[in-house]
Tab-separated table of N, CA, C and O in Angstrom:
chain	number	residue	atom	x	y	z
A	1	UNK	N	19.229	63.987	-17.482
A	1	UNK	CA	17.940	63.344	-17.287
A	1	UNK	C	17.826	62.961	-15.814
A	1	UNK	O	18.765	62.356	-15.297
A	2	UNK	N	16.890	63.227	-15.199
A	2	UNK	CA	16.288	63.134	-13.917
A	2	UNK	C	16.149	61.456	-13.581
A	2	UNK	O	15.547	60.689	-14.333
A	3	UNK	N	16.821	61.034	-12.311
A	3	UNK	CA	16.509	59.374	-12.159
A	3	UNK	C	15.225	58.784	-12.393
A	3	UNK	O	14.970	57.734	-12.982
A	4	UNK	N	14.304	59.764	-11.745
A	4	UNK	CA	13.121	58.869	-11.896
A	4	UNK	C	12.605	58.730	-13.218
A	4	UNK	O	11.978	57.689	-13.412
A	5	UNK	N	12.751	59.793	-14.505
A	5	UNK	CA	12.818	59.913	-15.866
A	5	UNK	C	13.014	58.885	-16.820
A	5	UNK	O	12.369	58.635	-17.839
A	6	UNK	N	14.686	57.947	-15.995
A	6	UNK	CA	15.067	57.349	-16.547
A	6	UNK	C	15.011	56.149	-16.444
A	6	UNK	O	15.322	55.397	-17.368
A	7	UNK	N	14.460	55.613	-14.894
A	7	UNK	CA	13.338	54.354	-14.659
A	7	UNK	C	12.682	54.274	-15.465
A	7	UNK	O	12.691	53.292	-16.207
A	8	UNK	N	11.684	55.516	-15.646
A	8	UNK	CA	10.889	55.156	-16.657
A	8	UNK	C	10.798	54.953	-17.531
A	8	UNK	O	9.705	54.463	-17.815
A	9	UNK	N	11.667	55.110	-18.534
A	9	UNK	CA	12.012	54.733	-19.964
A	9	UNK	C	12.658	53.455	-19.791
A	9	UNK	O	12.499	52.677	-20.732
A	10	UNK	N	13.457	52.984	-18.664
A	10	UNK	CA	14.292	51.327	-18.445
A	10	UNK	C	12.890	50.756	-18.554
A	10	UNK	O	12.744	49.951	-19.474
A	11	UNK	N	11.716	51.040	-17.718
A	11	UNK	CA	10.678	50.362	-17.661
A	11	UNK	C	9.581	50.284	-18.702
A	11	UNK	O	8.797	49.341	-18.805
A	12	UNK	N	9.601	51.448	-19.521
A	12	UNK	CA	9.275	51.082	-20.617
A	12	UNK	C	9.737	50.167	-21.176
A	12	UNK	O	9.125	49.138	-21.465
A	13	UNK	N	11.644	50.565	-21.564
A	13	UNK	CA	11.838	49.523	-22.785
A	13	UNK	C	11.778	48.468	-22.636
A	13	UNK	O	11.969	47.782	-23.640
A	14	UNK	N	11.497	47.788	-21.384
A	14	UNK	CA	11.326	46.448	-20.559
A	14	UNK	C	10.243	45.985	-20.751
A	14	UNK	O	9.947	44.817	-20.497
A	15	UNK	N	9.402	46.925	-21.284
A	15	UNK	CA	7.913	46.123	-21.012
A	15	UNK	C	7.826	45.835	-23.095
A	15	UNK	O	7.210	44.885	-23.579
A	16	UNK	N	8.440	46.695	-23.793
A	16	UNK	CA	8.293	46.713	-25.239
A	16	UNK	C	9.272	45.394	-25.569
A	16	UNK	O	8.908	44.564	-26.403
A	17	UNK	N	10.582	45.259	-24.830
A	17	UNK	CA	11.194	44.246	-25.525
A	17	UNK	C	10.476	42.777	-24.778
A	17	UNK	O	10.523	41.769	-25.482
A	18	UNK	N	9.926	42.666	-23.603
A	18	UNK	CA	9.394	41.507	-23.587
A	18	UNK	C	7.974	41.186	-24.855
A	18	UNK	O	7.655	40.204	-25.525
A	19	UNK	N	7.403	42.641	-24.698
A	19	UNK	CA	5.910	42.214	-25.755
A	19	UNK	C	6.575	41.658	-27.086
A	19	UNK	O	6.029	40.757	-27.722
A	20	UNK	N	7.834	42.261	-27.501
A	20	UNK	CA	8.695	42.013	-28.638
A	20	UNK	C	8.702	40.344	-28.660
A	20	UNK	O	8.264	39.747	-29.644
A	21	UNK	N	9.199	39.681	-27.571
A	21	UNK	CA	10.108	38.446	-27.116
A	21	UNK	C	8.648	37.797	-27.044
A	21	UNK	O	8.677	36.606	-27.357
A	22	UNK	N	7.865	38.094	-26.839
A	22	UNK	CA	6.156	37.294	-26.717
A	22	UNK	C	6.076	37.123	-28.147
A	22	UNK	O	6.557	36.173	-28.765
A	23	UNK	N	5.446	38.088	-28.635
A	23	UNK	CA	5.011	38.354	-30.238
A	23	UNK	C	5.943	36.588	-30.861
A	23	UNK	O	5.531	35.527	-31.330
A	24	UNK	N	7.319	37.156	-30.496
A	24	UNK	CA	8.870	36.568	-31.587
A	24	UNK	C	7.884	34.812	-31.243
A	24	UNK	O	7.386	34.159	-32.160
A	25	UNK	N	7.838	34.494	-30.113
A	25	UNK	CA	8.068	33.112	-29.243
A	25	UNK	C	6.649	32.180	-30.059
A	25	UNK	O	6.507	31.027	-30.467
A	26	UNK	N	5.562	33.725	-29.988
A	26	UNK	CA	4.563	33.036	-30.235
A	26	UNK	C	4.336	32.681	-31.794
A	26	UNK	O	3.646	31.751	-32.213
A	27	UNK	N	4.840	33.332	-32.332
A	27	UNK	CA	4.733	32.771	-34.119
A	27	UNK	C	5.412	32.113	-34.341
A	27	UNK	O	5.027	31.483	-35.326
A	28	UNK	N	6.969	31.571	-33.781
A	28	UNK	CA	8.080	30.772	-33.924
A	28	UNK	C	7.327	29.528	-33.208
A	28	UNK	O	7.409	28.557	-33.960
A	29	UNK	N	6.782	29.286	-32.290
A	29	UNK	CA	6.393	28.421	-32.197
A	29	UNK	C	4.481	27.889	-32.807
A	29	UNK	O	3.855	26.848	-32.607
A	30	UNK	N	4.283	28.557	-33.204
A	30	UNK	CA	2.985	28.444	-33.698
A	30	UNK	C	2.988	28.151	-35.430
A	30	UNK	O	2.126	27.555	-36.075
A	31	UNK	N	4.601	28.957	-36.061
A	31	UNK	CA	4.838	28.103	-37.125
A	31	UNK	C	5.755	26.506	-37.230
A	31	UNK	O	5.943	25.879	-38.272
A	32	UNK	N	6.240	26.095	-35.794
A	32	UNK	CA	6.467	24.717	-35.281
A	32	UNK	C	5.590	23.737	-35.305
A	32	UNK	O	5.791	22.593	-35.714
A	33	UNK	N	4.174	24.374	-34.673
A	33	UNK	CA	4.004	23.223	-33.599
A	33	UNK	C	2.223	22.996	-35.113
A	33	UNK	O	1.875	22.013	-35.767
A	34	UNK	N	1.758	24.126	-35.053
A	34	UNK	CA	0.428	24.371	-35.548
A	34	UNK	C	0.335	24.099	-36.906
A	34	UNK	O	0.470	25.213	-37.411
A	35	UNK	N	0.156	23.127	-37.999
A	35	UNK	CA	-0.280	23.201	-38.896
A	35	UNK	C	-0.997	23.873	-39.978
A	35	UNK	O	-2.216	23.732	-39.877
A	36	UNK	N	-0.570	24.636	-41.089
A	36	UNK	CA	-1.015	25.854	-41.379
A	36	UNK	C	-2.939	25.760	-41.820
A	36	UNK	O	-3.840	26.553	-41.547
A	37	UNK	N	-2.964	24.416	-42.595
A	37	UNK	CA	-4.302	24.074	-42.697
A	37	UNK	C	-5.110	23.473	-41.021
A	37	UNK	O	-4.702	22.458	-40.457
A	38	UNK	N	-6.375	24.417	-40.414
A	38	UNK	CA	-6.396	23.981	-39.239
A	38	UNK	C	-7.534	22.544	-39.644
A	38	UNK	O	-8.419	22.770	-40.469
A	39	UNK	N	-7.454	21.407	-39.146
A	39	UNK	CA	-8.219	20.124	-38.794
A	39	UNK	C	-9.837	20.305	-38.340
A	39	UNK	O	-10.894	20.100	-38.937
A	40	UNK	N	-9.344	21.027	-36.331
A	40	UNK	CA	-10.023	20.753	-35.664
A	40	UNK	C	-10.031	21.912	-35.034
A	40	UNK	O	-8.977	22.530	-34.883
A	41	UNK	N	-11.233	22.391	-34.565
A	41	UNK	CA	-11.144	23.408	-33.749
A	41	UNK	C	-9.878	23.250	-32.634
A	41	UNK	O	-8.800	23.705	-33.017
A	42	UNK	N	-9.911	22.825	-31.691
A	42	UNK	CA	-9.066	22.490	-30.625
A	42	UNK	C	-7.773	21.687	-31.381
A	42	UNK	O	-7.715	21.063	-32.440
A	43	UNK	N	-6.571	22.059	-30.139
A	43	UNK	CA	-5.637	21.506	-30.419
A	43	UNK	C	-5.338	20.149	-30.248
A	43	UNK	O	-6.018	19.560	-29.407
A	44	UNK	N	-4.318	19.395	-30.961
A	44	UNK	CA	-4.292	18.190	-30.522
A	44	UNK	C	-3.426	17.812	-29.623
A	44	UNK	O	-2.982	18.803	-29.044
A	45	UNK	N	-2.845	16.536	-29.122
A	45	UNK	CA	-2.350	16.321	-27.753
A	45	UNK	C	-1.010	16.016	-27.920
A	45	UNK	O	-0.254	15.780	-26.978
A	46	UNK	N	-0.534	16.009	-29.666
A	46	UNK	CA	0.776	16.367	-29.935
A	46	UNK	C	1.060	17.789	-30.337
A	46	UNK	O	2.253	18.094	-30.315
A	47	UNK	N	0.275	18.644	-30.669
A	47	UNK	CA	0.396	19.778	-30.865
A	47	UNK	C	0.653	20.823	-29.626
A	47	UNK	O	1.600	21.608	-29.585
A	48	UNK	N	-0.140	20.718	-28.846
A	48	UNK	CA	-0.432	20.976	-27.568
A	48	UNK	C	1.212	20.645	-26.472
A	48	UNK	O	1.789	21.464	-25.758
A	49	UNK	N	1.560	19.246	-26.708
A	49	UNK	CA	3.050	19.148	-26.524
A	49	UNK	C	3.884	19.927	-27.282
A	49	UNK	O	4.541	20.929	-26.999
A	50	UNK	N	3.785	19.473	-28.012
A	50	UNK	CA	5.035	20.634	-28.860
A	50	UNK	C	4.949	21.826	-28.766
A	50	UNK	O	6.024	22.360	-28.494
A	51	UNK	N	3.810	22.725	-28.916
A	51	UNK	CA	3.925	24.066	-27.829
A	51	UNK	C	4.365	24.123	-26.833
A	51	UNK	O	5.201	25.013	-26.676
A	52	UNK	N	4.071	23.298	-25.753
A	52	UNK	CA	4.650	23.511	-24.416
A	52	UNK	C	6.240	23.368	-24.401
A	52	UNK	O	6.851	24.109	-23.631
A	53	UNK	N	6.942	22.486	-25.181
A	53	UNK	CA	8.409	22.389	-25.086
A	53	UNK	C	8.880	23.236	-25.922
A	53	UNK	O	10.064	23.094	-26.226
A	54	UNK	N	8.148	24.298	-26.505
A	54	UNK	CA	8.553	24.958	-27.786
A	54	UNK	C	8.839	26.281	-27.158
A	54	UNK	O	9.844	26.927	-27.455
A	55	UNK	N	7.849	26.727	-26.187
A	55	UNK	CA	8.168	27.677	-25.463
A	55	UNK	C	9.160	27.541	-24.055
A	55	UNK	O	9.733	28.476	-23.497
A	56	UNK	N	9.183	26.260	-23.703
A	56	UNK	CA	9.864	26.342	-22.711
A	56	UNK	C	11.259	26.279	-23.202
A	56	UNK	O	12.247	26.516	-22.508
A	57	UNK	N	11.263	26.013	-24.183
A	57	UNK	CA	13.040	26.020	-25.111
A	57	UNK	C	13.527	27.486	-25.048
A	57	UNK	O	14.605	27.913	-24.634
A	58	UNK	N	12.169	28.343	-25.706
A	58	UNK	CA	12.203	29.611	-25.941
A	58	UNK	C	12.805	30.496	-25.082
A	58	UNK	O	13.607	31.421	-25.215
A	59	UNK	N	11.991	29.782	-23.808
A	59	UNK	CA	12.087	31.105	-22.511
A	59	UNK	C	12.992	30.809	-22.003
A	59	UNK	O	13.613	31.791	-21.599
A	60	UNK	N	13.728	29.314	-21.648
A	60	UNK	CA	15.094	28.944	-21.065
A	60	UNK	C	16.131	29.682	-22.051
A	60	UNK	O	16.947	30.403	-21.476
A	61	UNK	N	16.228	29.597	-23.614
A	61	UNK	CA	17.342	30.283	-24.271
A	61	UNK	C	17.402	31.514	-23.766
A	61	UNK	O	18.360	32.234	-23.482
A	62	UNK	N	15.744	31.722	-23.662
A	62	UNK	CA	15.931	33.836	-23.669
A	62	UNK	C	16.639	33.745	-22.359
A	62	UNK	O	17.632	34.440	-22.143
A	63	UNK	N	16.225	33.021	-21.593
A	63	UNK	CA	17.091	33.225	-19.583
A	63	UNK	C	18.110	33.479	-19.778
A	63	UNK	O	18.693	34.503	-19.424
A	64	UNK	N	18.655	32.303	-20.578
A	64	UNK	CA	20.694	31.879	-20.704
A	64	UNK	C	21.406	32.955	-21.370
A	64	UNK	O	22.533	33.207	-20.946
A	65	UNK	N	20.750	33.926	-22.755
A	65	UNK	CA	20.886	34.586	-23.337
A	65	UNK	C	21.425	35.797	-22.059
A	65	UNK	O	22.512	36.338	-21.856
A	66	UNK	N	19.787	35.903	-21.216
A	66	UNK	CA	19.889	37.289	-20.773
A	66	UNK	C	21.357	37.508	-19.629
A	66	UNK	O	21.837	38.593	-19.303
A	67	UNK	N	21.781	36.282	-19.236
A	67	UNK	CA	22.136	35.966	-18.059
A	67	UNK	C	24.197	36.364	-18.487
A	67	UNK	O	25.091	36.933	-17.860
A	68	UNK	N	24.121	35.725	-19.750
A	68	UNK	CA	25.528	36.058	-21.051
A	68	UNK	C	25.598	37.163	-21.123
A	68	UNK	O	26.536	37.682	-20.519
A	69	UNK	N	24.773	37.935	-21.791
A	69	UNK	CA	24.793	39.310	-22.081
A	69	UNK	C	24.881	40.464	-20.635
A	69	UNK	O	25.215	41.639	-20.786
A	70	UNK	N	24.598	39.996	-19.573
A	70	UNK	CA	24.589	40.662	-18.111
A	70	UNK	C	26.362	40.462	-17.706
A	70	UNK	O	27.047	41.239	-17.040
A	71	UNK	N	26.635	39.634	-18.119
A	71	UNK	CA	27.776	38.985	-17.432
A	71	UNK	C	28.723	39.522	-18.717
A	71	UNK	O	29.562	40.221	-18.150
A	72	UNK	N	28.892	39.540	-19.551
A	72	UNK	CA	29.691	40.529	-20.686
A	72	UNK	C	29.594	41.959	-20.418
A	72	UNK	O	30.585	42.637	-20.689
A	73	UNK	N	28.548	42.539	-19.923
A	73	UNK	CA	28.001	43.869	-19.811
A	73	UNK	C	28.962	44.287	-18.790
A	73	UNK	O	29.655	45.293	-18.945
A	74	UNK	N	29.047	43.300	-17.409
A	74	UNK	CA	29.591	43.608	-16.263
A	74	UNK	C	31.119	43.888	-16.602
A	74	UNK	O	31.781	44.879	-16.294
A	75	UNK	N	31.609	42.473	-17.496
A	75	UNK	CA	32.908	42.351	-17.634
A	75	UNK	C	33.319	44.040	-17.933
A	75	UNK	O	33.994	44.797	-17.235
A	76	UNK	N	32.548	44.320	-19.399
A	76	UNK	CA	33.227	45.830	-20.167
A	76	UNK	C	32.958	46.584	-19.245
A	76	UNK	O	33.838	47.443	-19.193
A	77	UNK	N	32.077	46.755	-18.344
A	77	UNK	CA	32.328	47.976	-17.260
A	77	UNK	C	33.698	47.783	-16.372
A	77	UNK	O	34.561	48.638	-16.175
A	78	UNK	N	33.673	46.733	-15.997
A	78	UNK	CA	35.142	46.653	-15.240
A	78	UNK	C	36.080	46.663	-16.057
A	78	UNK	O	37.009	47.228	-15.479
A	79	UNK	N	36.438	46.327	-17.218
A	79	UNK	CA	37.353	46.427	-18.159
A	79	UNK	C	37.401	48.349	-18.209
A	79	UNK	O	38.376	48.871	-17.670
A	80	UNK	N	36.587	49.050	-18.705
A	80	UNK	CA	36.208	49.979	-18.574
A	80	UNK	C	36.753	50.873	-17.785
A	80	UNK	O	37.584	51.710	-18.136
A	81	UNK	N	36.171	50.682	-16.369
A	81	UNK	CA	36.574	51.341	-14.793
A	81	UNK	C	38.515	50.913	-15.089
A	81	UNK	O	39.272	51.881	-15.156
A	82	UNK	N	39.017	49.726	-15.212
A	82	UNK	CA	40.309	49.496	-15.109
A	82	UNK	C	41.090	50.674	-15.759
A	82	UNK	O	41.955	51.295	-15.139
A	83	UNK	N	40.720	50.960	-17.103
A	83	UNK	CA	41.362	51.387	-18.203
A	83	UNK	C	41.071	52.663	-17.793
A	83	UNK	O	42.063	53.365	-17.988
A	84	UNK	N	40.104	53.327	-17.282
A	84	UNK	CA	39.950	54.789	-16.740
A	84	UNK	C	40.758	55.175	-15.129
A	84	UNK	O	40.533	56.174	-14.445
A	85	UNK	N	41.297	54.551	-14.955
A	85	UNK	CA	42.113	54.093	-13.587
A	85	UNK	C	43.865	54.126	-13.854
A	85	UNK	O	44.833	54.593	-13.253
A	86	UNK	N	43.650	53.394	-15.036
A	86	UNK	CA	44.904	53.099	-15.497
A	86	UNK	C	45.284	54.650	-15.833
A	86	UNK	O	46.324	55.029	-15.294
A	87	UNK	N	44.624	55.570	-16.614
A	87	UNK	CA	44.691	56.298	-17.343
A	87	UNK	C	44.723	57.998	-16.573
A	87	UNK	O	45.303	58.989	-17.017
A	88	UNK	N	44.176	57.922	-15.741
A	88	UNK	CA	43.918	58.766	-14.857
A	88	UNK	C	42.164	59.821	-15.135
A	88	UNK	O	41.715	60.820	-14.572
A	89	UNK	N	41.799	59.203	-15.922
A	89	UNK	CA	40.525	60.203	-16.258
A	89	UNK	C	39.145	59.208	-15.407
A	89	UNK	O	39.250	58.011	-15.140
A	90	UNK	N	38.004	60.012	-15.129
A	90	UNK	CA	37.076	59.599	-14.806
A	90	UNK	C	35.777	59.760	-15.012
A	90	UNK	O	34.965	59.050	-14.419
């Protein structure tokens, strides 16, 4: 597969797993914060809070998440590179 080929599919799946991570954030917190019977047109000013910390919980886990999984990723490549070193193949 051709580099620029394969940008493009990284950049696809980048743009599908965030719409994914939107979609997830916004019903997880909309079955939190939103009451299933609605009141009032507009939200209220505890509701309205609790969305805002609901997503910011969301998007800080997803950060910490992404930041774990980068840093494991790195490790097995160097674990990886070692053991192909060790071994003599490449």
């Amino acid at each position: 597969m051709d580099p620029l080929r394969a940008q493009q599919l990284a950049a696809e799946l980048e743009v599908d797993m965030m719409a994914d991570m939107y979609n997830r954030m916004t019903q997880a917190c909309h079955r939190k914060c939103v009451p299933p019977h609605y009141k009032d047109a507009e939200l209220s000013k505890g509701e309205s809070v609790c969305l805002d910390r609901c997503v910011a919980k969301y998007l800080e886990v997803h950060e910490r998440m992404g930041k774990k999984l980068t840093e494991l990723s790195l490790q097995d490549e160097e674990l990886l590179r070692r053991m192909q070193q060790g071994t003599g193949t490449a």
